[in-house]
mmCIF file of N, CA and C in Angstrom:
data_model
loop_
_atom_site.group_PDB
_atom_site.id
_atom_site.type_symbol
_atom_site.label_atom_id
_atom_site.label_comp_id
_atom_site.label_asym_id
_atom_site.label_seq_id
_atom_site.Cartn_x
_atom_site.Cartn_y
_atom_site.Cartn_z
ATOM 1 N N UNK A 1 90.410 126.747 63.529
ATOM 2 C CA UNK A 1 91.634 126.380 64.183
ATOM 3 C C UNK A 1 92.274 127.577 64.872
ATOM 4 N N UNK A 2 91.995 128.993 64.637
ATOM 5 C CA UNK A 2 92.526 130.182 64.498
ATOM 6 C C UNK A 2 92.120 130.177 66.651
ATOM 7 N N UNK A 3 90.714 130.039 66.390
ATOM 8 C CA UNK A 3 89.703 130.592 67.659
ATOM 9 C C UNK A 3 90.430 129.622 68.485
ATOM 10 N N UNK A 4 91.196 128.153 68.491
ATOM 11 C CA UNK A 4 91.702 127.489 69.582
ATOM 12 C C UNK A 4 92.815 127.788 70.325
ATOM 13 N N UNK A 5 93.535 128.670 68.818
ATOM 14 C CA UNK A 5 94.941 129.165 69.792
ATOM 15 C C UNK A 5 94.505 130.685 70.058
ATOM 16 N N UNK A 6 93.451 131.282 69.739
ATOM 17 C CA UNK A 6 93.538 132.787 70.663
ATOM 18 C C UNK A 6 92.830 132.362 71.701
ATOM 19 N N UNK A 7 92.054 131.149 72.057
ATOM 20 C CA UNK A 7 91.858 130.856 73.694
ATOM 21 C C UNK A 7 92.942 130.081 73.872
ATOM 22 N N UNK A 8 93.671 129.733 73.964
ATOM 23 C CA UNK A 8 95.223 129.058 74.687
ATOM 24 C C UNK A 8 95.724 130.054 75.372
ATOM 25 N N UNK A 9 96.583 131.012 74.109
ATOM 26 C CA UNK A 9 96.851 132.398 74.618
ATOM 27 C C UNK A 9 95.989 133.271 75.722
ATOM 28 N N UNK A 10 94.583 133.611 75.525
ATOM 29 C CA UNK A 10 93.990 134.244 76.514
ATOM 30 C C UNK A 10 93.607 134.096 78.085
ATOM 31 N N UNK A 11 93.943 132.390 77.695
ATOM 32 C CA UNK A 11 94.031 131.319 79.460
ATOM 33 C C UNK A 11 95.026 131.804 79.763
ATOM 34 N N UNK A 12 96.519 131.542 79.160
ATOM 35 C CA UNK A 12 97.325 132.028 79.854
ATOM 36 C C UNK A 12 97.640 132.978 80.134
ATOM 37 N N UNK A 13 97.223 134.455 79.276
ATOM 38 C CA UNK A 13 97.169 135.456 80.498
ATOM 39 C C UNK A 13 96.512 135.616 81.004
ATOM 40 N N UNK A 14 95.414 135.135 81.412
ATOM 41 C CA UNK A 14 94.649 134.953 82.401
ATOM 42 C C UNK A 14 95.051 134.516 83.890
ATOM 43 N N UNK A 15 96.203 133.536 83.404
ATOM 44 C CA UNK A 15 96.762 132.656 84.880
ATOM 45 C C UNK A 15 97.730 133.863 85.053
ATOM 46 N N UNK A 16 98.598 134.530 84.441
ATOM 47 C CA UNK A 16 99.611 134.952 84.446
ATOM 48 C C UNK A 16 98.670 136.022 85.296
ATOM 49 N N UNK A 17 97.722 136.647 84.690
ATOM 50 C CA UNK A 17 97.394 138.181 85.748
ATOM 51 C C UNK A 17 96.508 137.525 87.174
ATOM 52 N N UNK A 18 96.602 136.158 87.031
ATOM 53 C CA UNK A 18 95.965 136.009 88.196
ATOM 54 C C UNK A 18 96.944 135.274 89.563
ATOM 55 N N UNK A 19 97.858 134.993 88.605
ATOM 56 C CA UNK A 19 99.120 135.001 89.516
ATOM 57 C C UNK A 19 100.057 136.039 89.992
ATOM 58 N N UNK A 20 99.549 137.023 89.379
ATOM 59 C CA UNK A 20 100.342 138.686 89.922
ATOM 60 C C UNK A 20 99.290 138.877 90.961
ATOM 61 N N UNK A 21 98.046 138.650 90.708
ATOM 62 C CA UNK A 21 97.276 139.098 91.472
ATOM 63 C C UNK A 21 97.297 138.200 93.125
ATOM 64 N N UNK A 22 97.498 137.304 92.867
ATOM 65 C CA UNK A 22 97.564 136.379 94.353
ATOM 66 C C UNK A 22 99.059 137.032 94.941
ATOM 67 N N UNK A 23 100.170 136.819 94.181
ATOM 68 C CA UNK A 23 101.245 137.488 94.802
ATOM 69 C C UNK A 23 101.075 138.828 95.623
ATOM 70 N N UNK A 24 99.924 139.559 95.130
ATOM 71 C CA UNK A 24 100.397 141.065 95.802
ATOM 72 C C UNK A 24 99.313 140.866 97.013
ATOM 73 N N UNK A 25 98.279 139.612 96.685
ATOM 74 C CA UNK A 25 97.389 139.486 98.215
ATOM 75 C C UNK A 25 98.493 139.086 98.935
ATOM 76 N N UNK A 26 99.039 137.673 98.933
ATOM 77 C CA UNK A 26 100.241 137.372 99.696
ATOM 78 C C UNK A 26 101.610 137.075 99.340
ATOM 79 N N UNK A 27 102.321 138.391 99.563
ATOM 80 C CA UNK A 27 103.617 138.084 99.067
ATOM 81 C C UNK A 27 104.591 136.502 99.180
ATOM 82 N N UNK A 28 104.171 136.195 100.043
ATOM 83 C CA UNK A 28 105.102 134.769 100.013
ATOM 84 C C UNK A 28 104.770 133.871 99.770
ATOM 85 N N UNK A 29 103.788 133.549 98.869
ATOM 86 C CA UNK A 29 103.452 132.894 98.478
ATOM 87 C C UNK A 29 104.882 131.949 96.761
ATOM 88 N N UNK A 30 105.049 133.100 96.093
ATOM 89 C CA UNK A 30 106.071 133.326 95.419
ATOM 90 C C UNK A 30 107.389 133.288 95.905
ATOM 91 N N UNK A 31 107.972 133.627 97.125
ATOM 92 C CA UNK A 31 108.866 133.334 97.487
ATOM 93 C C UNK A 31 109.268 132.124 98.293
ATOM 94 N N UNK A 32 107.876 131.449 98.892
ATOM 95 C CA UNK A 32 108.636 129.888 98.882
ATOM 96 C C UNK A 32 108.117 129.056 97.962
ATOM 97 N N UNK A 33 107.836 129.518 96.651
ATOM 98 C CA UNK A 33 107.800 128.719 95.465
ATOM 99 C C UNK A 33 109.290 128.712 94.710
ATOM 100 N N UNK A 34 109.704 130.282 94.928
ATOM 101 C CA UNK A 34 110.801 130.509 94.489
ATOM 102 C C UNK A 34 112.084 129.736 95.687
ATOM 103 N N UNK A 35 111.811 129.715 96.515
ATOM 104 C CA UNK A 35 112.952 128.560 97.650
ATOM 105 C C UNK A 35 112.857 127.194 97.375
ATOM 106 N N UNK A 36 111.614 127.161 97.089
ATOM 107 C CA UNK A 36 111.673 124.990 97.003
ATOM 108 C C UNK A 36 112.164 125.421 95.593
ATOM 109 N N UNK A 37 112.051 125.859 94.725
ATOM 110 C CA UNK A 37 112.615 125.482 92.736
ATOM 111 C C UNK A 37 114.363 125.057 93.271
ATOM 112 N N UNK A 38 114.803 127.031 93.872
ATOM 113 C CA UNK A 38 115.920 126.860 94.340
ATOM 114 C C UNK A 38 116.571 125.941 95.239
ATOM 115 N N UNK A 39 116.130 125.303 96.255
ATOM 116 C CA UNK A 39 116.313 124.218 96.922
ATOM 117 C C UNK A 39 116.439 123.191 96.081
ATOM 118 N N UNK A 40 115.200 122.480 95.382
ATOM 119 C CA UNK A 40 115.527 121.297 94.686
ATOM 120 C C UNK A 40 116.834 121.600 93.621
ATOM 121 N N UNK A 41 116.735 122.424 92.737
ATOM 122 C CA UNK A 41 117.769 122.472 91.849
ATOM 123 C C UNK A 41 119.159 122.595 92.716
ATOM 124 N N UNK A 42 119.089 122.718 93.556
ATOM 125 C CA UNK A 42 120.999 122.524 94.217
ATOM 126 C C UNK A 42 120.787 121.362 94.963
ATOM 127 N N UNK A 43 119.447 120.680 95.094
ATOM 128 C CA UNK A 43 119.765 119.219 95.169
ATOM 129 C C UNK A 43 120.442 118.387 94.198
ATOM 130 N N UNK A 44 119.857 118.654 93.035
ATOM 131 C CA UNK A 44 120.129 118.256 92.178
ATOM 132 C C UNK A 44 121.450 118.209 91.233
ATOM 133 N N UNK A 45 121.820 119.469 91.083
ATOM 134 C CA UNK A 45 123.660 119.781 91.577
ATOM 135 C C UNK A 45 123.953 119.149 92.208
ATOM 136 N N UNK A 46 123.669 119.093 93.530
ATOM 137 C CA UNK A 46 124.549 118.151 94.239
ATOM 138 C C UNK A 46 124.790 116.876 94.341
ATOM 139 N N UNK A 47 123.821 115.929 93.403
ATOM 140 C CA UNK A 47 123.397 114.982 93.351
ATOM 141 C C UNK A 47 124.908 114.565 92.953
ATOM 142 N N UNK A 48 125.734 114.853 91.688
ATOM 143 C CA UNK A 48 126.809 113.998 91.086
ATOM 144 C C UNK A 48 128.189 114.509 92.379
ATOM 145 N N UNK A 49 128.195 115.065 93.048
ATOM 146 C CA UNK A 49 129.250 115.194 93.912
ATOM 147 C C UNK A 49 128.385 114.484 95.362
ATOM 148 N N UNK A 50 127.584 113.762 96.262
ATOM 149 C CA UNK A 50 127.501 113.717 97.256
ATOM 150 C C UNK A 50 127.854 112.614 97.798
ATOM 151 N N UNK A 51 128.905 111.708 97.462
ATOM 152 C CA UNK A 51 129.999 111.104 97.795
ATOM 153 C C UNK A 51 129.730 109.933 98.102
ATOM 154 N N UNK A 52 129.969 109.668 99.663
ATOM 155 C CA UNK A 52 129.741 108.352 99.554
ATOM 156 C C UNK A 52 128.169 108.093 100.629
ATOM 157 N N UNK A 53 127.336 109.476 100.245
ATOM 158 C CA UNK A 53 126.143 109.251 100.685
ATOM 159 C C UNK A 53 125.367 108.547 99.921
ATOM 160 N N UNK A 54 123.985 107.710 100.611
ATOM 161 C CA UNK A 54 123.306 107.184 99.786
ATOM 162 C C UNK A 54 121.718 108.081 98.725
ATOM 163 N N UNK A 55 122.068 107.422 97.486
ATOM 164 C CA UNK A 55 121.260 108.575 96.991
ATOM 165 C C UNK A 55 119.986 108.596 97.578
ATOM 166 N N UNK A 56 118.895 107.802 98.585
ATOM 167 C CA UNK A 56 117.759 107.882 99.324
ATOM 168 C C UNK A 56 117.913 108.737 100.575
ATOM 169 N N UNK A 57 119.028 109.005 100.755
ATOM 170 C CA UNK A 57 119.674 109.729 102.068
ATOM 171 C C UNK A 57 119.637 110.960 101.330
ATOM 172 N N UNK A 58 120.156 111.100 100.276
ATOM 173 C CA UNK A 58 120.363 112.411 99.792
ATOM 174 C C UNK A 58 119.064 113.204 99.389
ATOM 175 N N UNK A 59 118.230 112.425 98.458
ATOM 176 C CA UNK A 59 116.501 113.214 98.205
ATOM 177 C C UNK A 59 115.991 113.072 99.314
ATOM 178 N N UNK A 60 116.067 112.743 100.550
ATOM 179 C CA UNK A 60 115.157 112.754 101.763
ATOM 180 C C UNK A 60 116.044 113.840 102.650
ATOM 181 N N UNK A 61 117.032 114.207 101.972
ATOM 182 C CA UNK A 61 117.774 115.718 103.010
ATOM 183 C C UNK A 61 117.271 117.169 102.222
ATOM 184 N N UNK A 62 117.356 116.695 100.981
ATOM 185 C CA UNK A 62 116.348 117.732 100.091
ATOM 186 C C UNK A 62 115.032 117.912 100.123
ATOM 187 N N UNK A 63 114.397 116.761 99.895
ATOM 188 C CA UNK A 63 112.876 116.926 100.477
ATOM 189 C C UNK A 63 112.365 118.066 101.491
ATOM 190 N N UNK A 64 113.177 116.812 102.771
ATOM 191 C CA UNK A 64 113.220 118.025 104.153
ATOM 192 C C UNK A 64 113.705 119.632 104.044
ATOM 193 N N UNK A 65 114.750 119.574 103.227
ATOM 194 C CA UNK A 65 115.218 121.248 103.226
ATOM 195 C C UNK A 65 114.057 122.009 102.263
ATOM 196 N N UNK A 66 113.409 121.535 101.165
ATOM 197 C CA UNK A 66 112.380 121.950 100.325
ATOM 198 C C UNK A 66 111.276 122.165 101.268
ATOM 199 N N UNK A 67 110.434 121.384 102.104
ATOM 200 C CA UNK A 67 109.593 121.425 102.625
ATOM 201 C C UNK A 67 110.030 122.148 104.196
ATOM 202 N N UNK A 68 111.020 122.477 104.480
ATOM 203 C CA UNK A 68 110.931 123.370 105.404
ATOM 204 C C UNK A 68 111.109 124.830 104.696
ATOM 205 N N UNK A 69 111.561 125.181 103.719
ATOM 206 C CA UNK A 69 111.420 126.384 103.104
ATOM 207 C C UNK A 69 110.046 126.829 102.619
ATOM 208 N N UNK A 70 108.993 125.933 101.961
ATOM 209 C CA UNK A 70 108.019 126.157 102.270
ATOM 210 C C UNK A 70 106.942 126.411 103.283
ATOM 211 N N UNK A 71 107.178 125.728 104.010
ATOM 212 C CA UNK A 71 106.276 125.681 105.363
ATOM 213 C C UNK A 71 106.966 127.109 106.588
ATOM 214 N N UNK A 72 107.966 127.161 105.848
ATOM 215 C CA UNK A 72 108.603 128.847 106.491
ATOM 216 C C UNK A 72 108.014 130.212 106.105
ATOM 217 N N UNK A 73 107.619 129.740 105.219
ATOM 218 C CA UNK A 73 107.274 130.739 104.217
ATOM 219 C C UNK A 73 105.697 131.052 104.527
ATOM 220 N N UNK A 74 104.736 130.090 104.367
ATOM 221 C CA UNK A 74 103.804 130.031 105.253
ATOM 222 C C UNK A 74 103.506 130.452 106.047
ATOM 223 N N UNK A 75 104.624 130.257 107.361
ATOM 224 C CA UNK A 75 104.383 130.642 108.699
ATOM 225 C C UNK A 75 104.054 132.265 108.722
ATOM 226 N N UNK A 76 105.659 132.444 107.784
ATOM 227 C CA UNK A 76 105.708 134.013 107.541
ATOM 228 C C UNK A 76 104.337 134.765 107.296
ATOM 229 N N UNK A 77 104.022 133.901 105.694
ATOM 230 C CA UNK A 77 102.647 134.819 105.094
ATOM 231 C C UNK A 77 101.421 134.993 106.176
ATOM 232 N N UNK A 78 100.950 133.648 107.425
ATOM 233 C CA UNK A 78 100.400 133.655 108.169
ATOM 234 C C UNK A 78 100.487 135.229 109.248
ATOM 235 N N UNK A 79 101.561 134.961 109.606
ATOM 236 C CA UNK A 79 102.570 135.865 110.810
ATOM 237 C C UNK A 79 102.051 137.807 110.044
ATOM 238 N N UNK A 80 102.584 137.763 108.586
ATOM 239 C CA UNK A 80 102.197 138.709 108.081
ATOM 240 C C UNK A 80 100.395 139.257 108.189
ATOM 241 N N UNK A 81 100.625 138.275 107.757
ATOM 242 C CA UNK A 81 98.319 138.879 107.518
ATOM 243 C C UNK A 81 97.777 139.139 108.537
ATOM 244 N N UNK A 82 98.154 138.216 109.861
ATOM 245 C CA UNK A 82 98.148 138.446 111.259
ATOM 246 C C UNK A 82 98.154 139.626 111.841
ATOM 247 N N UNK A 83 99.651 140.180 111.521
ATOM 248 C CA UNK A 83 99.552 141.594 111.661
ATOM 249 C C UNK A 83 99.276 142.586 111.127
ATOM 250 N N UNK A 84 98.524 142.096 110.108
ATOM 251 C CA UNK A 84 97.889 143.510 109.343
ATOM 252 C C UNK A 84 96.247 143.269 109.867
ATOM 253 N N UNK A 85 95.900 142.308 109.744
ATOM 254 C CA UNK A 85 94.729 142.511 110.515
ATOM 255 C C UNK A 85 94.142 142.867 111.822
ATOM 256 N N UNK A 86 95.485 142.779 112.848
ATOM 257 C CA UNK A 86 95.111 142.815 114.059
ATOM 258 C C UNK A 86 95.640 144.299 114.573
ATOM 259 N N UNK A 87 97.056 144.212 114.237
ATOM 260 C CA UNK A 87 97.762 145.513 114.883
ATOM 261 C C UNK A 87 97.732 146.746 114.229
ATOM 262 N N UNK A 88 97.748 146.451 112.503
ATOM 263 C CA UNK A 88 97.248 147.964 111.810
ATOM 264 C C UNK A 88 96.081 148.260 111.831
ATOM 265 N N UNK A 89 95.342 147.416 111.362
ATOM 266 C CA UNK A 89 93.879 147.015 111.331
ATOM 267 C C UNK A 89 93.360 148.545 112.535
ATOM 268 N N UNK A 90 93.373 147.737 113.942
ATOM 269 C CA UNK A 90 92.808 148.437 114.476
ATOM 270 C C UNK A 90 93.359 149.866 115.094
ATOM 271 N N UNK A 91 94.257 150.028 114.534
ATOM 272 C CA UNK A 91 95.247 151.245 114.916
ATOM 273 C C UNK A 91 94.601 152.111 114.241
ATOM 274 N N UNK A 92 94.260 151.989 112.631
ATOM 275 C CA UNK A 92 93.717 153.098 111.589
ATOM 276 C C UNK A 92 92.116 153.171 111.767
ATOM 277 N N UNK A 93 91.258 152.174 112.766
ATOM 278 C CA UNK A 93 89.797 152.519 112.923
ATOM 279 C C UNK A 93 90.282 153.423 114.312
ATOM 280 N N UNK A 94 91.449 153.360 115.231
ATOM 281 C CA UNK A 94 90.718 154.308 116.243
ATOM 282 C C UNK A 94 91.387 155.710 116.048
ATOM 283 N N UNK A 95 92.278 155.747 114.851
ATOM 284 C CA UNK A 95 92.485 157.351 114.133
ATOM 285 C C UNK A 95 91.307 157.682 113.993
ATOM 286 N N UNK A 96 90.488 157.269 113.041
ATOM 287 C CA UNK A 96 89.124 157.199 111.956
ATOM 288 C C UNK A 96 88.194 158.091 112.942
ATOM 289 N N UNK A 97 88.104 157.612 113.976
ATOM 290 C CA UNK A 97 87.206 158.001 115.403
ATOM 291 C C UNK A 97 87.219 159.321 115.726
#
């Protein structure tokens, strides 16, 4: 029974160092994980004050604000790698030369 929970434990740091490890390939990856949590949860706050909106009106304004914080984020990490491959990239092979 001993050997089932020291592999439980060892998966999860496993995910844990392999989720540090994807973060530092692409930083934003984590930060629009960290925008949609934050997004939904102040949907969700807002849920008992949003008046005399309808609550299908209200998760479909969150949705949209969640999924454009992600897909921003994206663009970014794209936009980023972009320029490390193209504009540093070849800046430090024609030092090298």
């Amino acid at each position: 029974m001993s050997a089932d929970t020291a592999s439980w434990s060892s998966g999860s740091e496993n995910q844990a160092s392999k989720l540090v490890e994807k973060s530092k390939k692409s930083p934003f990856v984590p930060i629009g994980m960290t925008g949609f949590a934050a997004i939904v949860g102040y949907g969700l706050y807002k849920l008992r004050t949003r008046g005399d909106t309808k609550m299908s009106v209200h998760l479909i304004h969150t949705r949209v604000a969640a999924q454009a914080c992600v897909v921003g984020a994206m663009t970014l990490g794209v936009l980023y790698t972009m320029y490390k491959e193209y504009v540093v990239k070849p800046s430090e092979t024609n030092l090298s030369k």
